[in-house]
Amino acid sequence: MFELIMKRGLVLLVFLLVIPLVSSNIDDFYCDGVLLGECNEFGNICAPGKNLFDDEEIELSASRNYLFFGKNCEDNRLLIGSDEIELLETSQRFITQFRNSDYYKGNVGTSCEKNYLGELVEKGFNFYHDSFSICDRPIDVSFFDVEINPETVDRGEEFRITMRLESDEPIDDMLLFVSKDEGGNDRINVDGGPAIDKKFYFTVEGALEDIDLEAEICEDISCEVKSKNFILGEDVYVDYIANVFSPDTEVKLIFPDRIIKEFTLPVAISTTQLGTHNLEITVSSKGFKTKTLKKQFGVIEKEPEIELKQICNYNDLCDLGENSRNCPQDCSPKNDNNLYIISALVILLVIAYLILRKK
């Protein structure tokens, strides 16, 4: 059913570690600078065609040529139905090129890891999506079609999800975003997730909660006295209050000379520069939106001198503006009482005069 294709004098075989020599031009074995069988930064493989191992069942057409390669093989056999094809071992891979005569659909057995099986075509090589069969480091972000319940999911809101691929371990701590694609359809965007086409499952664990964050900038370690201004050489005690237990924190202090230092809280910071200091506290925790709080405090050289305006002139007379509180030397409480009594008597005399005049 399958005819093994081998050629002698394959000078590039060891170098390419992938395919028998079909061209004298070495550039033919590259896709935009990526060698045949290798992956680009987006997790796509340079290959003659789609990796048939991505399908649940492998389908091979009649009278077509196919290429296989794999790594870390326990033996040098490729099993297609009841047929067995021998693999050629190189320093990096086990490879074979074969031609099948009849249509086949079913499983392909191999003891190798990171397997590729694809049809050899005349158009050359291109990048194809790999779905983790060969490529290890996809960094692209994918959009996935899902059904969205508008009653529970608001567009633009962030969600925490747990996601897993078929037969893979869960991938935790991803963010789920709801948005619109170019066609106006609702999409789920997984931030930080791999670029994949395989079937996957995810569980929405609920909308991320807000973090209530308050920064404390104090003169003492117990934070009994809070302040925004400090004397040069004093320690500034910085801590935070949040509604989450043991979150991850990042603290940056930008000094007046623009030097940035990072700290862990709580911290005592020695003031060595005059001017405004900018403090950034970032708090994150699973199930919560990351919160960043920005605060400032100033450092001065010494306490400002406050000039007190003299009110009391110490002349033994209770002058205008003086009283027993701000000038007890001139205005005793006794003198204040006498003034009140005299004022009351004058008022009574005026009232009595008016009454007698009417009579």
mmCIF file of C-alpha atoms in Angstrom:
data_model
loop_
_atom_site.group_PDB
_atom_site.id
_atom_site.type_symbol
_atom_site.label_atom_id
_atom_site.label_comp_id
_atom_site.label_asym_id
_atom_site.label_seq_id
_atom_site.Cartn_x
_atom_site.Cartn_y
_atom_site.Cartn_z
ATOM 1 C CA MET A 1 0.000 0.000 0.000
ATOM 2 C CA PHE A 2 2.787 2.408 0.884
ATOM 3 C CA GLU A 3 5.950 2.829 -1.152
ATOM 4 C CA LEU A 4 8.997 4.073 0.745
ATOM 5 C CA ILE A 5 10.910 6.751 -1.207
ATOM 6 C CA MET A 6 14.666 6.912 -0.542
ATOM 7 C CA LYS A 7 17.413 8.701 -2.464
ATOM 8 C CA ARG A 8 21.183 8.455 -2.368
ATOM 9 C CA GLY A 9 23.650 11.269 -1.954
ATOM 10 C CA LEU A 10 21.367 13.495 0.083
ATOM 11 C CA VAL A 11 23.929 16.115 1.058
ATOM 12 C CA LEU A 12 21.413 18.402 2.767
ATOM 13 C CA LEU A 13 19.630 15.643 4.670
ATOM 14 C CA VAL A 14 21.763 15.868 7.793
ATOM 15 C CA PHE A 15 21.650 19.661 7.684
ATOM 16 C CA LEU A 16 17.915 19.928 7.193
ATOM 17 C CA LEU A 17 17.109 16.862 9.295
ATOM 18 C CA VAL A 18 13.698 16.854 7.703
ATOM 19 C CA ILE A 19 13.331 15.923 4.044
ATOM 20 C CA PRO A 20 15.285 14.324 1.172
ATOM 21 C CA LEU A 21 16.885 16.720 -1.264
ATOM 22 C CA VAL A 22 14.358 17.891 -3.846
ATOM 23 C CA SER A 23 16.047 21.112 -4.887
ATOM 24 C CA SER A 24 19.588 22.351 -5.325
ATOM 25 C CA ASN A 25 18.607 25.781 -3.966
ATOM 26 C CA ILE A 26 18.977 25.854 -0.183
ATOM 27 C CA ASP A 27 16.650 28.872 0.055
ATOM 28 C CA ASP A 28 13.794 26.588 -0.965
ATOM 29 C CA PHE A 29 13.949 25.011 2.504
ATOM 30 C CA TYR A 30 13.055 28.212 4.388
ATOM 31 C CA CYS A 31 9.892 30.174 5.170
ATOM 32 C CA ASP A 32 10.814 33.840 5.689
ATOM 33 C CA GLY A 33 14.125 32.858 7.225
ATOM 34 C CA VAL A 34 12.754 29.958 9.304
ATOM 35 C CA LEU A 35 14.152 26.522 8.458
ATOM 36 C CA LEU A 36 11.819 23.785 7.264
ATOM 37 C CA GLY A 37 10.454 21.934 10.285
ATOM 38 C CA GLU A 38 11.111 24.822 12.688
ATOM 39 C CA CYS A 39 8.669 27.291 14.232
ATOM 40 C CA ASN A 40 8.378 31.056 14.125
ATOM 41 C CA GLU A 41 7.666 33.275 17.130
ATOM 42 C CA PHE A 42 3.913 32.871 16.727
ATOM 43 C CA GLY A 43 3.947 29.093 17.084
ATOM 44 C CA ASN A 44 3.546 28.380 13.354
ATOM 45 C CA ILE A 45 5.628 25.675 11.677
ATOM 46 C CA CYS A 46 7.439 25.950 8.343
ATOM 47 C CA ALA A 47 6.124 22.896 6.484
ATOM 48 C CA PRO A 48 4.869 21.652 3.110
ATOM 49 C CA GLY A 49 1.291 21.554 4.402
ATOM 50 C CA LYS A 50 -1.021 21.246 7.366
ATOM 51 C CA ASN A 51 0.028 18.890 10.147
ATOM 52 C CA LEU A 52 -2.375 15.964 9.815
ATOM 53 C CA PHE A 53 -1.771 15.029 13.453
ATOM 54 C CA ASP A 54 -3.951 18.007 14.353
ATOM 55 C CA ASP A 55 -6.991 16.039 13.126
ATOM 56 C CA GLU A 56 -8.765 13.429 15.245
ATOM 57 C CA GLU A 57 -8.419 10.944 12.365
ATOM 58 C CA ILE A 58 -5.651 11.136 9.788
ATOM 59 C CA GLU A 59 -6.798 11.073 6.167
ATOM 60 C CA LEU A 60 -4.315 10.151 3.402
ATOM 61 C CA SER A 61 -5.222 10.522 -0.253
ATOM 62 C CA ALA A 62 -4.292 7.970 -2.912
ATOM 63 C CA SER A 63 -1.168 8.432 -5.050
ATOM 64 C CA ARG A 64 0.206 11.262 -2.930
ATOM 65 C CA ASN A 65 3.617 11.804 -1.332
ATOM 66 C CA TYR A 66 3.850 12.434 2.405
ATOM 67 C CA LEU A 67 6.546 13.536 4.817
ATOM 68 C CA PHE A 68 6.851 12.435 8.451
ATOM 69 C CA PHE A 69 9.291 13.489 11.151
ATOM 70 C CA GLY A 70 9.322 13.192 14.913
ATOM 71 C CA LYS A 71 11.627 13.556 17.911
ATOM 72 C CA ASN A 72 12.675 11.312 20.799
ATOM 73 C CA CYS A 73 11.375 8.130 19.182
ATOM 74 C CA GLU A 74 11.521 4.871 21.134
ATOM 75 C CA ASP A 75 11.777 2.896 17.885
ATOM 76 C CA ASN A 76 12.078 3.621 14.163
ATOM 77 C CA ARG A 77 8.613 2.510 13.057
ATOM 78 C CA LEU A 78 5.614 4.408 11.727
ATOM 79 C CA LEU A 79 2.374 2.379 11.799
ATOM 80 C CA ILE A 80 -0.366 3.277 9.325
ATOM 81 C CA GLY A 81 -3.194 0.795 9.715
ATOM 82 C CA SER A 82 -1.618 -2.641 9.340
ATOM 83 C CA ASP A 83 1.374 -1.278 7.421
ATOM 84 C CA GLU A 84 4.730 -0.468 8.957
ATOM 85 C CA ILE A 85 7.135 2.131 7.567
ATOM 86 C CA GLU A 86 10.760 2.336 8.660
ATOM 87 C CA LEU A 87 12.067 5.687 9.881
ATOM 88 C CA LEU A 88 15.500 7.097 9.124
ATOM 89 C CA GLU A 89 17.304 8.364 12.231
ATOM 90 C CA THR A 90 19.294 11.621 12.095
ATOM 91 C CA SER A 91 21.016 13.555 14.867
ATOM 92 C CA GLN A 92 17.843 15.515 15.611
ATOM 93 C CA ARG A 93 14.844 13.634 14.211
ATOM 94 C CA PHE A 94 13.427 10.413 12.837
ATOM 95 C CA ILE A 95 12.154 11.020 9.296
ATOM 96 C CA THR A 96 10.630 9.291 6.301
ATOM 97 C CA GLN A 97 9.073 10.165 2.979
ATOM 98 C CA PHE A 98 6.531 7.759 1.501
ATOM 99 C CA ARG A 99 3.894 7.459 -1.213
ATOM 100 C CA ASN A 100 0.608 5.684 -0.608
ATOM 101 C CA SER A 101 -1.389 4.027 -3.350
ATOM 102 C CA ASP A 102 -4.848 3.759 -1.736
ATOM 103 C CA TYR A 103 -7.060 6.093 0.244
ATOM 104 C CA TYR A 104 -6.656 5.708 4.006
ATOM 105 C CA LYS A 105 -8.482 7.197 6.986
ATOM 106 C CA GLY A 106 -7.668 6.200 10.523
ATOM 107 C CA ASN A 107 -5.000 6.338 13.182
ATOM 108 C CA VAL A 108 -1.251 6.598 12.675
ATOM 109 C CA GLY A 109 0.910 5.005 15.331
ATOM 110 C CA THR A 110 4.282 6.349 16.412
ATOM 111 C CA SER A 111 6.474 6.201 19.484
ATOM 112 C CA CYS A 112 7.894 9.649 18.758
ATOM 113 C CA GLU A 113 7.235 13.037 20.319
ATOM 114 C CA LYS A 114 6.485 16.274 18.461
ATOM 115 C CA ASN A 115 5.268 14.544 15.324
ATOM 116 C CA TYR A 116 4.597 16.045 11.935
ATOM 117 C CA LEU A 117 2.842 14.359 9.002
ATOM 118 C CA GLY A 118 1.937 16.340 5.919
ATOM 119 C CA GLU A 119 1.514 16.076 2.185
ATOM 120 C CA LEU A 120 4.424 17.075 -0.046
ATOM 121 C CA VAL A 121 3.262 19.532 -2.685
ATOM 122 C CA GLU A 122 5.018 21.318 -5.523
ATOM 123 C CA LYS A 123 4.202 24.812 -4.286
ATOM 124 C CA GLY A 124 6.926 24.605 -1.638
ATOM 125 C CA PHE A 125 6.777 25.424 2.026
ATOM 126 C CA ASN A 126 4.801 27.896 4.112
ATOM 127 C CA PHE A 127 3.805 28.602 7.701
ATOM 128 C CA TYR A 128 1.028 26.469 9.134
ATOM 129 C CA HIS A 129 -0.716 26.537 12.482
ATOM 130 C CA ASP A 130 0.696 23.821 14.689
ATOM 131 C CA SER A 131 -1.508 23.408 17.800
ATOM 132 C CA PHE A 132 1.407 22.379 20.032
ATOM 133 C CA SER A 133 2.402 19.237 18.098
ATOM 134 C CA ILE A 134 5.821 20.681 17.249
ATOM 135 C CA CYS A 135 6.003 24.277 18.432
ATOM 136 C CA ASP A 136 6.414 24.991 22.118
ATOM 137 C CA ARG A 137 6.253 28.768 22.384
ATOM 138 C CA PRO A 138 3.207 30.296 20.718
ATOM 139 C CA ILE A 139 2.832 33.863 21.958
ATOM 140 C CA ASP A 140 -0.053 35.054 19.832
ATOM 141 C CA VAL A 141 -3.386 35.979 21.422
ATOM 142 C CA SER A 142 -6.422 34.274 19.900
ATOM 143 C CA PHE A 143 -10.096 35.047 19.686
ATOM 144 C CA PHE A 144 -12.556 32.232 20.267
ATOM 145 C CA ASP A 145 -16.206 32.080 19.195
ATOM 146 C CA VAL A 146 -18.442 31.381 22.183
ATOM 147 C CA GLU A 147 -22.038 31.903 23.166
ATOM 148 C CA ILE A 148 -22.397 34.923 25.424
ATOM 149 C CA ASN A 149 -25.254 35.494 27.826
ATOM 150 C CA PRO A 150 -25.765 39.275 27.908
ATOM 151 C CA GLU A 151 -27.420 39.017 31.317
ATOM 152 C CA THR A 152 -24.236 37.743 32.949
ATOM 153 C CA VAL A 153 -21.475 39.120 30.733
ATOM 154 C CA ASP A 154 -21.006 42.816 30.056
ATOM 155 C CA ARG A 155 -18.946 43.857 27.076
ATOM 156 C CA GLY A 156 -15.580 45.230 28.139
ATOM 157 C CA GLU A 157 -15.696 43.628 31.580
ATOM 158 C CA GLU A 158 -12.798 41.474 32.738
ATOM 159 C CA PHE A 159 -13.319 37.896 33.928
ATOM 160 C CA ARG A 160 -11.099 35.309 35.514
ATOM 161 C CA ILE A 161 -11.267 31.943 33.756
ATOM 162 C CA THR A 162 -9.828 28.478 34.004
ATOM 163 C CA MET A 163 -9.016 26.956 30.616
ATOM 164 C CA ARG A 164 -7.696 23.615 29.460
ATOM 165 C CA LEU A 165 -6.981 21.905 26.174
ATOM 166 C CA GLU A 166 -7.991 18.360 25.387
ATOM 167 C CA SER A 167 -5.879 15.978 27.479
ATOM 168 C CA ASP A 168 -3.883 18.906 28.874
ATOM 169 C CA GLU A 169 -3.556 20.321 32.354
ATOM 170 C CA PRO A 170 -5.612 23.423 33.260
ATOM 171 C CA ILE A 171 -4.170 26.798 32.329
ATOM 172 C CA ASP A 172 -5.087 29.139 35.180
ATOM 173 C CA ASP A 173 -4.958 32.869 35.773
ATOM 174 C CA MET A 174 -6.072 34.092 32.360
ATOM 175 C CA LEU A 175 -8.212 37.149 31.738
ATOM 176 C CA LEU A 176 -11.366 36.905 29.667
ATOM 177 C CA PHE A 177 -12.551 39.916 27.683
ATOM 178 C CA VAL A 178 -15.804 40.313 25.779
ATOM 179 C CA SER A 179 -15.575 42.392 22.619
ATOM 180 C CA LYS A 180 -16.791 42.727 19.029
ATOM 181 C CA ASP A 181 -14.938 41.422 15.997
ATOM 182 C CA GLU A 182 -14.837 43.175 12.614
ATOM 183 C CA GLY A 183 -18.097 41.507 11.609
ATOM 184 C CA GLY A 184 -19.906 42.726 14.703
ATOM 185 C CA ASN A 185 -20.009 39.299 16.350
ATOM 186 C CA ASP A 186 -19.381 38.831 20.045
ATOM 187 C CA ARG A 187 -15.999 37.308 20.778
ATOM 188 C CA ILE A 188 -14.099 36.104 23.798
ATOM 189 C CA ASN A 189 -10.490 37.270 23.947
ATOM 190 C CA VAL A 190 -8.159 35.340 26.232
ATOM 191 C CA ASP A 191 -5.309 37.590 27.292
ATOM 192 C CA GLY A 192 -2.088 35.612 27.647
ATOM 193 C CA GLY A 193 -3.575 32.446 26.205
ATOM 194 C CA PRO A 194 -1.930 30.353 23.501
ATOM 195 C CA ALA A 195 -2.842 30.577 19.832
ATOM 196 C CA ILE A 196 -4.717 27.316 19.321
ATOM 197 C CA ASP A 197 -7.421 25.785 17.176
ATOM 198 C CA LYS A 198 -8.012 22.657 19.245
ATOM 199 C CA LYS A 199 -11.211 22.090 21.125
ATOM 200 C CA PHE A 200 -11.015 23.690 24.547
ATOM 201 C CA TYR A 201 -13.092 24.179 27.658
ATOM 202 C CA PHE A 202 -13.254 27.152 29.972
ATOM 203 C CA THR A 203 -15.114 28.070 33.115
ATOM 204 C CA VAL A 204 -16.001 31.660 33.903
ATOM 205 C CA GLU A 205 -15.387 32.101 37.603
ATOM 206 C CA GLY A 206 -17.069 35.494 37.808
ATOM 207 C CA ALA A 207 -16.270 39.125 37.227
ATOM 208 C CA LEU A 208 -13.121 40.438 38.835
ATOM 209 C CA GLU A 209 -13.762 42.407 42.008
ATOM 210 C CA ASP A 210 -12.317 45.821 42.745
ATOM 211 C CA ILE A 211 -9.520 46.214 45.271
ATOM 212 C CA ASP A 212 -10.028 48.874 47.928
ATOM 213 C CA LEU A 213 -6.528 50.223 48.414
ATOM 214 C CA GLU A 214 -5.318 52.934 50.764
ATOM 215 C CA ALA A 215 -1.709 54.038 51.153
ATOM 216 C CA GLU A 216 -0.359 55.088 54.537
ATOM 217 C CA ILE A 217 2.553 57.549 54.673
ATOM 218 C CA CYS A 218 3.497 58.128 58.288
ATOM 219 C CA GLU A 219 6.064 59.590 60.666
ATOM 220 C CA ASP A 220 6.219 56.486 62.873
ATOM 221 C CA ILE A 221 6.125 52.737 62.391
ATOM 222 C CA SER A 222 2.737 52.409 64.099
ATOM 223 C CA CYS A 223 1.385 55.087 61.745
ATOM 224 C CA GLU A 224 -0.200 57.123 64.516
ATOM 225 C CA VAL A 225 0.893 60.347 62.803
ATOM 226 C CA LYS A 226 0.307 60.626 59.049
ATOM 227 C CA SER A 227 2.023 63.334 57.072
ATOM 228 C CA LYS A 228 2.729 64.622 53.582
ATOM 229 C CA ASN A 229 5.896 66.542 54.462
ATOM 230 C CA PHE A 230 9.053 65.335 56.166
ATOM 231 C CA ILE A 231 12.353 66.821 57.324
ATOM 232 C CA LEU A 232 15.510 65.821 55.469
ATOM 233 C CA GLY A 233 17.077 62.831 57.229
ATOM 234 C CA GLU A 234 13.838 61.589 58.779
ATOM 235 C CA ASP A 235 12.436 58.144 58.000
ATOM 236 C CA VAL A 236 9.188 57.862 56.071
ATOM 237 C CA TYR A 237 7.106 54.824 56.996
ATOM 238 C CA VAL A 238 4.982 53.470 54.139
ATOM 239 C CA ASP A 239 2.346 50.745 54.325
ATOM 240 C CA TYR A 240 -1.017 49.960 52.763
ATOM 241 C CA ILE A 241 -4.517 48.811 53.693
ATOM 242 C CA ALA A 242 -6.449 46.596 51.240
ATOM 243 C CA ASN A 243 -9.541 44.414 51.274
ATOM 244 C CA VAL A 244 -7.607 41.340 50.059
ATOM 245 C CA PHE A 245 -5.486 38.972 52.095
ATOM 246 C CA SER A 246 -1.781 38.693 51.293
ATOM 247 C CA PRO A 247 -1.877 40.157 47.752
ATOM 248 C CA ASP A 248 1.082 40.553 45.430
ATOM 249 C CA THR A 249 2.481 44.064 45.799
ATOM 250 C CA GLU A 250 4.881 46.172 43.776
ATOM 251 C CA VAL A 251 6.134 49.458 45.196
ATOM 252 C CA LYS A 252 8.103 52.027 43.221
ATOM 253 C CA LEU A 253 9.475 55.274 44.609
ATOM 254 C CA ILE A 254 10.529 57.944 42.129
ATOM 255 C CA PHE A 255 12.990 60.321 43.762
ATOM 256 C CA PRO A 256 13.302 64.006 42.792
ATOM 257 C CA ASP A 257 16.379 63.170 40.675
ATOM 258 C CA ARG A 258 14.164 60.630 38.744
ATOM 259 C CA ILE A 259 15.948 57.588 40.171
ATOM 260 C CA ILE A 260 13.472 54.733 40.713
ATOM 261 C CA LYS A 261 13.765 52.225 43.534
ATOM 262 C CA GLU A 262 11.530 49.259 44.337
ATOM 263 C CA PHE A 263 10.499 48.207 47.837
ATOM 264 C CA THR A 264 8.349 45.675 49.631
ATOM 265 C CA LEU A 265 5.781 46.857 52.164
ATOM 266 C CA PRO A 266 5.860 47.820 54.946
ATOM 267 C CA VAL A 267 9.058 49.829 54.551
ATOM 268 C CA ALA A 268 10.951 52.651 56.246
ATOM 269 C CA ILE A 269 12.483 54.993 53.663
ATOM 270 C CA SER A 270 15.338 57.289 54.639
ATOM 271 C CA THR A 271 14.964 60.768 53.160
ATOM 272 C CA THR A 272 18.168 61.827 51.430
ATOM 273 C CA GLN A 273 16.864 64.265 48.808
ATOM 274 C CA LEU A 274 14.891 67.484 48.983
ATOM 275 C CA GLY A 275 11.763 67.789 46.880
ATOM 276 C CA THR A 276 8.703 65.835 45.831
ATOM 277 C CA HIS A 277 8.789 62.034 45.971
ATOM 278 C CA ASN A 278 6.296 60.026 43.863
ATOM 279 C CA LEU A 279 5.108 56.707 45.248
ATOM 280 C CA GLU A 280 3.355 54.010 43.163
ATOM 281 C CA ILE A 281 1.781 51.019 44.916
ATOM 282 C CA THR A 282 0.389 48.205 42.736
ATOM 283 C CA VAL A 283 -1.651 45.431 44.349
ATOM 284 C CA SER A 284 -2.911 42.305 42.566
ATOM 285 C CA SER A 285 -4.659 39.130 43.657
ATOM 286 C CA LYS A 286 -6.493 36.277 41.948
ATOM 287 C CA GLY A 287 -10.117 37.180 41.367
ATOM 288 C CA PHE A 288 -9.470 40.932 41.672
ATOM 289 C CA LYS A 289 -8.632 43.699 39.241
ATOM 290 C CA THR A 290 -5.096 44.980 39.618
ATOM 291 C CA LYS A 291 -5.075 48.333 41.412
ATOM 292 C CA THR A 292 -2.368 51.005 41.258
ATOM 293 C CA LEU A 293 -2.348 53.919 43.681
ATOM 294 C CA LYS A 294 -0.144 57.003 43.239
ATOM 295 C CA LYS A 295 0.824 59.223 46.172
ATOM 296 C CA GLN A 296 3.292 62.035 46.822
ATOM 297 C CA PHE A 297 5.202 63.309 49.819
ATOM 298 C CA GLY A 298 7.636 66.180 50.153
ATOM 299 C CA VAL A 299 10.982 66.493 51.908
ATOM 300 C CA ILE A 300 12.076 69.888 53.252
ATOM 301 C CA GLU A 301 15.315 71.007 54.875
ATOM 302 C CA LYS A 302 13.843 72.194 58.213
ATOM 303 C CA GLU A 303 10.605 73.139 59.887
ATOM 304 C CA PRO A 304 9.311 76.526 58.679
ATOM 305 C CA GLU A 305 9.355 79.315 61.259
ATOM 306 C CA ILE A 306 5.897 80.735 61.932
ATOM 307 C CA GLU A 307 5.832 84.413 62.963
ATOM 308 C CA LEU A 308 3.183 85.178 65.583
ATOM 309 C CA LYS A 309 1.577 88.613 65.339
ATOM 310 C CA GLN A 310 1.811 90.547 68.618
ATOM 311 C CA ILE A 311 -1.609 91.513 69.932
ATOM 312 C CA CYS A 312 -0.981 92.377 73.579
ATOM 313 C CA ASN A 313 0.945 95.640 74.144
ATOM 314 C CA TYR A 314 1.302 95.259 77.929
ATOM 315 C CA ASN A 315 0.229 98.811 78.880
ATOM 316 C CA ASP A 316 -2.175 97.846 81.696
ATOM 317 C CA LEU A 317 -5.070 98.988 79.523
ATOM 318 C CA CYS A 318 -7.468 96.592 77.798
ATOM 319 C CA ASP A 319 -7.231 98.091 74.314
ATOM 320 C CA LEU A 320 -9.235 97.232 71.197
ATOM 321 C CA GLY A 321 -8.628 93.616 70.124
ATOM 322 C CA GLU A 322 -7.302 92.590 73.531
ATOM 323 C CA ASN A 323 -9.207 90.340 75.899
ATOM 324 C CA SER A 324 -8.598 88.090 78.851
ATOM 325 C CA ARG A 325 -7.722 85.189 76.536
ATOM 326 C CA ASN A 326 -5.142 86.799 74.223
ATOM 327 C CA CYS A 327 -3.867 89.433 76.676
ATOM 328 C CA PRO A 328 -4.562 88.446 80.295
ATOM 329 C CA GLN A 329 -1.916 90.931 81.501
ATOM 330 C CA ASP A 330 -3.978 93.925 80.368
ATOM 331 C CA CYS A 331 -7.444 92.368 80.340
ATOM 332 C CA SER A 332 -8.081 90.334 83.467
ATOM 333 C CA PRO A 333 -11.279 88.298 83.725
ATOM 334 C CA LYS A 334 -12.320 90.659 86.566
ATOM 335 C CA ASN A 335 -12.072 93.686 84.296
ATOM 336 C CA ASP A 336 -14.152 91.874 81.690
ATOM 337 C CA ASN A 337 -16.861 91.245 84.283
ATOM 338 C CA ASN A 338 -16.891 94.898 85.347
ATOM 339 C CA LEU A 339 -17.333 95.928 81.735
ATOM 340 C CA TYR A 340 -20.337 93.626 81.369
ATOM 341 C CA ILE A 341 -21.914 95.028 84.592
ATOM 342 C CA ILE A 342 -21.451 98.642 83.524
ATOM 343 C CA SER A 343 -22.931 97.914 80.097
ATOM 344 C CA ALA A 344 -25.980 96.287 81.692
ATOM 345 C CA LEU A 345 -26.567 99.246 84.059
ATOM 346 C CA VAL A 346 -26.404 101.721 81.175
ATOM 347 C CA ILE A 347 -29.010 99.727 79.266
ATOM 348 C CA LEU A 348 -31.325 99.626 82.322
ATOM 349 C CA LEU A 349 -31.008 103.385 82.862
ATOM 350 C CA VAL A 350 -31.920 104.077 79.230
ATOM 351 C CA ILE A 351 -35.004 101.858 79.496
ATOM 352 C CA ALA A 352 -36.103 103.539 82.761
ATOM 353 C CA TYR A 353 -35.698 106.993 81.231
ATOM 354 C CA LEU A 354 -37.875 106.085 78.263
ATOM 355 C CA ILE A 355 -40.621 104.718 80.538
ATOM 356 C CA LEU A 356 -40.690 107.820 82.768
ATOM 357 C CA ARG A 357 -40.772 110.112 79.748
ATOM 358 C CA LYS A 358 -43.915 108.477 78.412
ATOM 359 C CA LYS A 359 -45.700 109.096 81.716
#
